[in-house]
Amino acid sequence: MLIDSRLLRKSLPSDSLSIAANDWPARSGQTIPSLDGLRAGSVMLVLLGHLILPSSMIGISALGLDVFFLVSGFLITRLFFAEARESGHLNLRAFYLRRIVRLYPVLFVYLAIVLTVQTARGGDINTFEVSSVLFYFWNYLTAHQEIVGDSSILPIGVLWSLSVEEHFYLFAPLAFICLRGSPLAMLRATLAVCAATLLLRYLYCFIWPGIEKTLWIYRHSETRADSIAYGAMLACLVQINPYHHIVKFLAGRTAFVIGTMVLLSSYAIRDPYFQNTLRFTIQGLALIPMLCGVVFGQPFPFLNSLLNQFIVRWIGQISYSVYVWHGGIIFLFSWWLFQLPNFLNLFLQLALTFVLAACSYYVVERPALKLRKLVRTSPSSGKTATAAPELCDLTSPKSIAG
């Protein structure tokens, strides 16, 4: 049966909004559609690159991490604005406590099990490596190990990205405090971070020829900060009412298609120098309209619908546990996994990843999330950033005048 293309275009609006423009500014308790779906997509890309595809295609997992970084920057910055809107300040102590309760329980359980298995097998334990994971400098240590020819003893390789995110969590609220919660000032700061990070990558390549052939730039926080800052940039844009026309364009089909084409094209250039310098910038910019589209618009309604399906949202909810545990599956079960045919081996790796992640989520992560809700923000506790009176209305044109 033939379908009139005009009817099809009417049934699939390219510029309709999933969230009304008046609801774009951050508010406490606000549900943001498609974010869990994006997390699910990112972690599935990571699993695809690490467990399924051949090692020559492991780069697909890097795209999953880029989405993770982008979503983290967007969500955390948005939470800053929501708290400032509701209470007029940002409670620094409460923020850090929430991050600790959110991240450490799963990490502690994972490391405890890995260390127990390693001890039972009579293997060595590098306490410095364990400390680097717990105190979030593993990304620097593993990059250094590659340079000197060492390798980690424990299955903690994938945890380097947690260090990059934690460094963002450490400095972002301080920047918000210093800038008094101004969306425009925060926007300028994110632009400065993105520019400085790109220049720093070029500087590293200039002063250290050959570094682009290592994972040094890929894993260092100061050279990957823009991957998170682009998400923070979008969170700032939606707070400023006069800039909403930019967000509307970014949420449309045209911007989504352009972003997708630019992103795919960036993989066609295989030069290591490009991959470790300009490609991070190009991919970060290309991902912004893709994030903006599925969160604030409906460039392709079927995609929005897919990202909000129950099973997809569930994978997104357990994505942190999936990411942590998938790196240890082979270590924990190598004694019988390698005795199986390849296809069955891969299937069981995926199945075991989700079984352990689900157990981790329901037994460890969810109870910890309930505990996190007890960490309330109160004006009388902890260091706070008091927003200027005119910044309490974060959508007001007056808020960008100063």
Tab-separated table of C-alpha atoms in Angstrom:
chain	number	residue	atom	x	y	z
A	1	MET	CA	0.000	0.000	0.000
A	2	LEU	CA	1.344	3.403	-0.986
A	3	ILE	CA	1.414	6.189	1.600
A	4	ASP	CA	1.242	9.841	0.622
A	5	SER	CA	4.553	11.411	1.674
A	6	ARG	CA	2.717	14.571	2.763
A	7	LEU	CA	0.637	12.547	5.224
A	8	LEU	CA	3.798	10.864	6.478
A	9	ARG	CA	5.447	14.233	7.091
A	10	LYS	CA	2.401	15.401	9.008
A	11	SER	CA	2.434	12.271	11.164
A	12	LEU	CA	6.143	12.706	11.921
A	13	PRO	CA	6.649	16.373	12.824
A	14	SER	CA	10.277	17.407	12.567
A	15	ASP	CA	10.235	20.289	15.011
A	16	SER	CA	7.657	19.309	17.645
A	17	LEU	CA	8.753	19.587	21.265
A	18	SER	CA	8.699	16.836	23.854
A	19	ILE	CA	9.030	19.493	26.581
A	20	ALA	CA	7.323	22.869	26.224
A	21	ALA	CA	9.770	25.767	26.023
A	22	ASN	CA	8.374	27.252	29.235
A	23	ASP	CA	9.417	24.060	31.047
A	24	TRP	CA	12.986	23.993	29.741
A	25	PRO	CA	14.558	25.806	32.722
A	26	ALA	CA	15.573	23.390	35.477
A	27	ARG	CA	13.186	22.683	38.358
A	28	SER	CA	13.504	20.269	41.258
A	29	GLY	CA	11.741	16.959	40.734
A	30	GLN	CA	11.416	17.533	37.002
A	31	THR	CA	11.343	14.397	34.853
A	32	ILE	CA	13.538	14.623	31.773
A	33	PRO	CA	12.456	12.244	29.001
A	34	SER	CA	14.928	10.086	27.084
A	35	LEU	CA	17.860	10.530	29.488
A	36	ASP	CA	17.644	6.956	30.752
A	37	GLY	CA	17.300	5.838	27.133
A	38	LEU	CA	20.481	7.734	26.239
A	39	ARG	CA	22.300	6.074	29.121
A	40	ALA	CA	21.090	2.709	27.843
A	41	GLY	CA	22.341	3.476	24.340
A	42	SER	CA	25.714	4.579	25.669
A	43	VAL	CA	26.312	1.525	27.826
A	44	MET	CA	25.218	-0.790	24.995
A	45	LEU	CA	27.778	0.876	22.715
A	46	VAL	CA	30.415	0.271	25.403
A	47	LEU	CA	29.427	-3.397	25.678
A	48	LEU	CA	29.420	-3.709	21.903
A	49	GLY	CA	32.950	-2.360	21.667
A	50	HIS	CA	34.390	-4.214	24.644
A	51	LEU	CA	32.671	-7.605	24.493
A	52	ILE	CA	31.336	-8.275	21.003
A	53	LEU	CA	33.181	-6.488	18.207
A	54	PRO	CA	36.786	-7.335	17.267
A	55	SER	CA	39.535	-5.301	18.904
A	56	SER	CA	39.999	-3.274	15.707
A	57	MET	CA	36.520	-1.800	16.287
A	58	ILE	CA	36.844	-1.116	20.009
A	59	GLY	CA	36.556	2.588	19.213
A	60	ILE	CA	32.764	2.219	19.162
A	61	SER	CA	32.933	2.063	22.959
A	62	ALA	CA	34.534	5.537	22.943
A	63	LEU	CA	31.332	6.914	21.403
A	64	GLY	CA	29.350	5.381	24.250
A	65	LEU	CA	31.640	7.086	26.758
A	66	ASP	CA	31.274	10.410	24.930
A	67	VAL	CA	27.500	10.172	25.344
A	68	PHE	CA	27.962	9.303	29.027
A	69	PHE	CA	30.170	12.365	29.517
A	70	LEU	CA	27.756	14.636	27.646
A	71	VAL	CA	24.739	13.462	29.647
A	72	SER	CA	26.650	13.823	32.933
A	73	GLY	CA	27.630	17.411	32.167
A	74	PHE	CA	24.093	18.275	31.149
A	75	LEU	CA	22.361	16.618	34.087
A	76	ILE	CA	24.664	17.759	36.886
A	77	THR	CA	24.721	21.377	35.673
A	78	ARG	CA	20.947	21.286	35.359
A	79	LEU	CA	20.703	20.061	38.953
A	80	PHE	CA	22.777	23.066	40.047
A	81	PHE	CA	20.301	25.425	38.416
A	82	ALA	CA	17.322	23.546	39.854
A	83	GLU	CA	18.682	23.819	43.394
A	84	ALA	CA	19.512	27.506	42.929
A	85	ARG	CA	16.022	28.161	41.587
A	86	GLU	CA	14.337	26.413	44.504
A	87	SER	CA	16.454	27.538	47.441
A	88	GLY	CA	18.526	30.440	46.108
A	89	HIS	CA	21.803	28.685	46.868
A	90	LEU	CA	23.909	25.593	46.192
A	91	ASN	CA	24.824	23.456	49.195
A	92	LEU	CA	28.324	22.237	48.432
A	93	ARG	CA	28.547	19.717	51.263
A	94	ALA	CA	25.208	18.136	50.388
A	95	PHE	CA	26.229	17.864	46.735
A	96	TYR	CA	29.469	16.043	47.532
A	97	LEU	CA	27.715	13.736	49.981
A	98	ARG	CA	25.147	12.828	47.326
A	99	ARG	CA	27.931	12.047	44.859
A	100	ILE	CA	29.700	9.833	47.411
A	101	VAL	CA	26.527	7.914	48.205
A	102	ARG	CA	25.756	7.593	44.499
A	103	LEU	CA	29.118	6.336	43.287
A	104	TYR	CA	30.976	4.542	46.070
A	105	PRO	CA	28.678	1.683	47.195
A	106	VAL	CA	28.793	-0.156	43.852
A	107	LEU	CA	32.506	0.558	43.523
A	108	PHE	CA	33.230	-0.776	47.029
A	109	VAL	CA	31.297	-3.999	46.411
A	110	TYR	CA	32.939	-4.557	43.023
A	111	LEU	CA	36.454	-4.043	44.385
A	112	ALA	CA	35.722	-6.197	47.443
A	113	ILE	CA	34.636	-9.136	45.282
A	114	VAL	CA	37.509	-8.713	42.824
A	115	LEU	CA	40.078	-8.525	45.635
A	116	THR	CA	38.558	-11.554	47.357
A	117	VAL	CA	38.752	-13.626	44.164
A	118	GLN	CA	42.295	-12.438	43.456
A	119	THR	CA	43.391	-13.358	46.992
A	120	ALA	CA	41.701	-16.764	46.781
A	121	ARG	CA	43.603	-17.455	43.564
A	122	GLY	CA	46.875	-16.475	45.205
A	123	GLY	CA	47.384	-13.527	42.888
A	124	ASP	CA	49.145	-10.257	43.611
A	125	ILE	CA	47.335	-7.101	44.687
A	126	ASN	CA	48.628	-3.646	43.868
A	127	THR	CA	47.268	-1.439	46.651
A	128	PHE	CA	48.327	1.685	44.762
A	129	GLU	CA	46.059	0.696	41.864
A	130	VAL	CA	43.172	0.101	44.241
A	131	SER	CA	43.772	3.496	45.856
A	132	SER	CA	43.838	5.142	42.438
A	133	VAL	CA	40.330	3.833	41.763
A	134	LEU	CA	38.937	4.853	45.145
A	135	PHE	CA	40.528	8.306	45.033
A	136	TYR	CA	39.889	8.827	41.337
A	137	PHE	CA	43.309	9.182	39.806
A	138	TRP	CA	43.230	5.844	37.991
A	139	ASN	CA	42.924	7.600	34.617
A	140	TYR	CA	46.343	9.192	35.180
A	141	LEU	CA	47.947	6.048	36.538
A	142	THR	CA	46.753	3.789	33.721
A	143	ALA	CA	47.868	6.326	31.104
A	144	HIS	CA	51.294	6.362	32.771
A	145	GLN	CA	51.411	2.564	32.884
A	146	GLU	CA	50.886	2.431	29.146
A	147	ILE	CA	53.797	4.815	28.565
A	148	VAL	CA	56.222	2.779	30.728
A	149	GLY	CA	54.949	-0.584	29.495
A	150	ASP	CA	53.139	-1.757	32.631
A	151	SER	CA	49.636	-3.191	32.868
A	152	SER	CA	47.117	-3.444	35.668
A	153	ILE	CA	46.820	-6.649	37.655
A	154	LEU	CA	43.148	-6.297	38.493
A	155	PRO	CA	40.166	-5.856	36.101
A	156	ILE	CA	39.846	-2.113	36.670
A	157	GLY	CA	40.825	-0.813	33.244
A	158	VAL	CA	37.396	0.562	32.290
A	159	LEU	CA	37.101	2.523	35.539
A	160	TRP	CA	39.349	5.321	34.247
A	161	SER	CA	36.303	7.202	32.931
A	162	LEU	CA	34.874	7.419	36.460
A	163	SER	CA	37.934	9.476	37.408
A	164	VAL	CA	37.252	11.965	34.598
A	165	GLU	CA	33.632	12.361	35.697
A	166	GLU	CA	34.573	12.683	39.359
A	167	HIS	CA	36.991	15.506	38.568
A	168	PHE	CA	34.105	17.301	36.875
A	169	TYR	CA	31.946	16.725	39.961
A	170	LEU	CA	34.734	18.192	42.070
A	171	PHE	CA	35.243	21.442	40.156
A	172	ALA	CA	31.868	22.179	38.531
A	173	PRO	CA	30.030	23.157	41.746
A	174	LEU	CA	32.967	25.360	42.747
A	175	ALA	CA	32.684	27.158	39.404
A	176	PHE	CA	28.948	27.549	39.955
A	177	ILE	CA	29.627	29.116	43.360
A	178	CYS	CA	32.262	31.496	42.026
A	179	LEU	CA	29.960	32.601	39.213
A	180	ARG	CA	27.006	33.042	41.612
A	181	GLY	CA	24.774	30.722	39.610
A	182	SER	CA	24.632	32.994	36.563
A	183	PRO	CA	23.597	30.983	33.476
A	184	LEU	CA	25.380	33.396	31.155
A	185	ALA	CA	28.591	33.327	33.199
A	186	MET	CA	28.442	29.523	33.333
A	187	LEU	CA	27.893	29.427	29.567
A	188	ARG	CA	30.976	31.568	29.026
A	189	ALA	CA	32.946	29.338	31.389
A	190	THR	CA	31.975	26.176	29.492
A	191	LEU	CA	32.995	27.809	26.207
A	192	ALA	CA	36.340	28.750	27.763
A	193	VAL	CA	36.851	25.181	29.031
A	194	CYS	CA	36.112	23.728	25.594
A	195	ALA	CA	38.548	26.128	23.895
A	196	ALA	CA	41.265	25.622	26.513
A	197	THR	CA	40.950	21.838	26.359
A	198	LEU	CA	41.361	21.826	22.588
A	199	LEU	CA	44.420	24.083	22.808
A	200	LEU	CA	45.896	21.872	25.521
A	201	ARG	CA	45.567	18.784	23.328
A	202	TYR	CA	47.441	20.547	20.543
A	203	LEU	CA	50.050	21.719	23.060
A	204	TYR	CA	50.638	18.178	24.330
A	205	CYS	CA	51.098	16.927	20.782
A	206	PHE	CA	53.509	19.771	20.059
A	207	ILE	CA	55.763	19.364	23.086
A	208	TRP	CA	55.593	15.550	23.117
A	209	PRO	CA	55.740	14.145	19.565
A	210	GLY	CA	54.235	10.683	19.444
A	211	ILE	CA	51.877	11.168	22.372
A	212	GLU	CA	48.958	11.014	19.936
A	213	LYS	CA	49.750	7.325	19.420
A	214	THR	CA	49.058	6.591	23.088
A	215	LEU	CA	45.954	6.853	25.292
A	216	TRP	CA	47.451	9.706	27.324
A	217	ILE	CA	45.241	12.446	25.850
A	218	TYR	CA	42.229	10.138	25.626
A	219	ARG	CA	42.256	9.402	29.357
A	220	HIS	CA	43.492	12.580	31.042
A	221	SER	CA	40.869	14.765	32.676
A	222	GLU	CA	42.332	18.066	31.506
A	223	THR	CA	42.278	16.879	27.886
A	224	ARG	CA	38.777	15.378	28.063
A	225	ALA	CA	37.051	18.102	30.076
A	226	ASP	CA	35.272	19.452	27.004
A	227	SER	CA	33.478	16.126	26.481
A	228	ILE	CA	31.565	16.911	29.691
A	229	ALA	CA	31.530	20.691	29.236
A	230	TYR	CA	29.465	20.437	26.051
A	231	GLY	CA	26.651	18.910	28.092
A	232	ALA	CA	26.996	21.669	30.681
A	233	MET	CA	26.853	24.198	27.829
A	234	LEU	CA	23.452	22.901	26.721
A	235	ALA	CA	22.193	23.027	30.315
A	236	CYS	CA	23.186	26.703	30.423
A	237	LEU	CA	21.548	27.531	27.087
A	238	VAL	CA	18.128	26.281	28.148
A	239	GLN	CA	18.262	28.518	31.238
A	240	ILE	CA	18.529	31.723	29.175
A	241	ASN	CA	15.218	32.691	27.611
A	242	PRO	CA	16.627	34.905	24.790
A	243	TYR	CA	18.717	31.918	23.638
A	244	HIS	CA	15.750	29.554	23.354
A	245	HIS	CA	15.646	30.046	19.579
A	246	ILE	CA	19.067	28.356	19.478
A	247	VAL	CA	17.764	25.449	21.531
A	248	LYS	CA	14.708	25.130	19.271
A	249	PHE	CA	16.958	24.850	16.235
A	250	LEU	CA	19.183	22.310	17.991
A	251	ALA	CA	16.093	20.287	18.936
A	252	GLY	CA	14.897	20.068	15.328
A	253	ARG	CA	15.383	17.416	12.678
A	254	THR	CA	17.790	19.472	10.565
A	255	ALA	CA	20.287	19.941	13.397
A	256	PHE	CA	19.928	16.287	14.407
A	257	VAL	CA	20.715	15.061	10.892
A	258	ILE	CA	23.652	17.453	10.535
A	259	GLY	CA	25.023	16.361	13.902
A	260	THR	CA	24.705	12.691	12.967
A	261	MET	CA	26.459	13.187	9.620
A	262	VAL	CA	29.282	15.195	11.202
A	263	LEU	CA	29.710	12.581	13.927
A	264	LEU	CA	29.908	9.696	11.449
A	265	SER	CA	32.219	11.646	9.152
A	266	SER	CA	34.658	12.230	12.017
A	267	TYR	CA	35.353	8.488	12.129
A	268	ALA	CA	36.424	8.455	8.480
A	269	ILE	CA	39.672	10.264	9.335
A	270	ARG	CA	42.022	7.688	10.820
A	271	ASP	CA	44.976	9.983	11.503
A	272	PRO	CA	46.004	9.646	15.206
A	273	TYR	CA	46.879	13.355	15.403
A	274	PHE	CA	43.358	14.338	14.348
A	275	GLN	CA	41.794	11.694	16.571
A	276	ASN	CA	43.573	13.060	19.662
A	277	THR	CA	43.031	16.759	18.974
A	278	LEU	CA	40.197	18.093	16.847
A	279	ARG	CA	38.008	14.994	16.735
A	280	PHE	CA	36.975	15.297	20.382
A	281	THR	CA	35.775	18.837	19.664
A	282	ILE	CA	33.925	17.893	16.485
A	283	GLN	CA	32.220	14.939	18.133
A	284	GLY	CA	31.244	16.936	21.218
A	285	LEU	CA	29.632	19.634	19.076
A	286	ALA	CA	27.926	17.010	16.894
A	287	LEU	CA	26.427	15.248	19.910
A	288	ILE	CA	24.814	18.432	21.298
A	289	PRO	CA	21.914	18.537	18.783
A	290	MET	CA	21.437	14.797	19.177
A	291	LEU	CA	21.071	15.185	22.949
A	292	CYS	CA	18.979	18.328	22.582
A	293	GLY	CA	16.749	16.698	19.993
A	294	VAL	CA	15.744	13.618	21.965
A	295	VAL	CA	15.400	15.513	25.265
A	296	PHE	CA	13.632	18.733	24.253
A	297	GLY	CA	12.320	17.933	20.778
A	298	GLN	CA	11.097	15.084	18.626
A	299	PRO	CA	13.206	15.150	15.461
A	300	PHE	CA	12.295	11.511	14.871
A	301	PRO	CA	9.337	10.501	17.076
A	302	PHE	CA	10.080	6.783	16.704
A	303	LEU	CA	13.512	7.390	18.251
A	304	ASN	CA	11.999	9.274	21.191
A	305	SER	CA	9.511	6.454	21.617
A	306	LEU	CA	12.269	3.832	21.549
A	307	LEU	CA	14.374	5.661	24.131
A	308	ASN	CA	11.403	5.772	26.500
A	309	GLN	CA	10.385	2.125	26.282
A	310	PHE	CA	10.357	0.343	29.641
A	311	ILE	CA	13.185	-2.098	28.885
A	312	VAL	CA	15.373	0.667	27.471
A	313	ARG	CA	14.761	2.913	30.473
A	314	TRP	CA	15.515	-0.010	32.779
A	315	ILE	CA	18.878	-0.608	31.112
A	316	GLY	CA	19.562	3.111	31.510
A	317	GLN	CA	18.728	2.952	35.202
A	318	ILE	CA	21.192	0.121	35.820
A	319	SER	CA	23.783	1.495	33.366
A	320	TYR	CA	26.260	2.517	36.087
A	321	SER	CA	26.287	-1.006	37.508
A	322	VAL	CA	26.478	-2.479	33.997
A	323	TYR	CA	29.496	-0.328	33.210
A	324	VAL	CA	31.332	-1.207	36.421
A	325	TRP	CA	30.679	-4.941	36.300
A	326	HIS	CA	31.206	-5.630	32.604
A	327	GLY	CA	34.943	-5.064	32.997
A	328	GLY	CA	35.264	-7.929	35.478
A	329	ILE	CA	33.224	-10.673	33.808
A	330	ILE	CA	36.154	-12.409	32.110
A	331	PHE	CA	38.280	-12.093	35.275
A	332	LEU	CA	35.580	-13.580	37.491
A	333	PHE	CA	34.443	-16.393	35.191
A	334	SER	CA	37.458	-17.084	32.954
A	335	TRP	CA	37.885	-20.570	34.413
A	336	TRP	CA	34.906	-21.840	32.400
A	337	LEU	CA	33.990	-19.129	29.879
A	338	PHE	CA	36.972	-19.887	27.649
A	339	GLN	CA	36.000	-23.547	27.471
A	340	LEU	CA	32.859	-22.611	25.527
A	341	PRO	CA	32.368	-21.834	21.804
A	342	ASN	CA	32.867	-18.168	20.923
A	343	PHE	CA	29.217	-17.323	20.295
A	344	LEU	CA	28.147	-18.930	23.582
A	345	ASN	CA	31.035	-17.220	25.363
A	346	LEU	CA	29.880	-13.789	24.154
A	347	PHE	CA	26.244	-14.511	25.007
A	348	LEU	CA	27.140	-15.574	28.537
A	349	GLN	CA	29.389	-12.553	29.049
A	350	LEU	CA	26.449	-10.277	28.210
A	351	ALA	CA	24.021	-12.326	30.296
A	352	LEU	CA	26.331	-12.421	33.311
A	353	THR	CA	26.975	-8.689	32.979
A	354	PHE	CA	23.270	-7.920	33.239
A	355	VAL	CA	22.657	-10.459	36.004
A	356	LEU	CA	25.428	-9.009	38.165
A	357	ALA	CA	24.428	-5.451	37.284
A	358	ALA	CA	20.786	-6.107	38.201
A	359	CYS	CA	21.820	-7.683	41.515
A	360	SER	CA	24.145	-4.749	42.151
A	361	TYR	CA	21.421	-2.252	41.304
A	362	TYR	CA	18.664	-3.732	43.466
A	363	VAL	CA	20.824	-4.874	46.399
A	364	VAL	CA	23.378	-2.040	46.529
A	365	GLU	CA	22.545	0.883	44.275
A	366	ARG	CA	18.832	1.387	44.996
A	367	PRO	CA	19.204	1.298	48.798
A	368	ALA	CA	22.063	3.795	48.411
A	369	LEU	CA	19.831	6.017	46.271
A	370	LYS	CA	17.255	6.039	49.048
A	371	LEU	CA	19.977	7.055	51.477
A	372	ARG	CA	21.003	9.836	49.110
A	373	LYS	CA	17.535	11.336	49.358
A	374	LEU	CA	18.129	11.800	53.066
A	375	VAL	CA	20.973	14.180	52.260
A	376	ARG	CA	18.848	17.288	52.137
A	377	THR	CA	19.948	20.779	51.305
A	378	SER	CA	19.440	23.257	54.117
A	379	PRO	CA	20.513	26.909	54.152
A	380	SER	CA	22.148	26.484	57.527
A	381	SER	CA	24.408	23.550	56.715
A	382	GLY	CA	27.476	23.373	54.552
A	383	LYS	CA	29.066	25.944	52.294
A	384	THR	CA	26.621	27.466	49.879
A	385	ALA	CA	26.556	29.620	46.809
A	386	THR	CA	23.950	32.328	47.187
A	387	ALA	CA	22.483	33.369	43.870
A	388	ALA	CA	22.114	37.047	43.158
A	389	PRO	CA	18.485	38.176	43.540
A	390	GLU	CA	18.056	38.730	39.805
A	391	LEU	CA	19.410	35.230	39.108
A	392	CYS	CA	16.693	33.507	41.093
A	393	ASP	CA	14.548	33.894	37.991
A	394	LEU	CA	16.899	32.038	35.683
A	395	THR	CA	14.796	32.600	32.569
A	396	SER	CA	14.530	36.338	32.897
A	397	PRO	CA	16.207	38.513	30.257
A	398	LYS	CA	17.495	40.545	33.187
A	399	SER	CA	19.564	37.550	34.241
A	400	ILE	CA	21.777	37.870	31.180
A	401	ALA	CA	22.019	41.625	31.175
A	402	GLY	CA	24.772	41.751	33.767
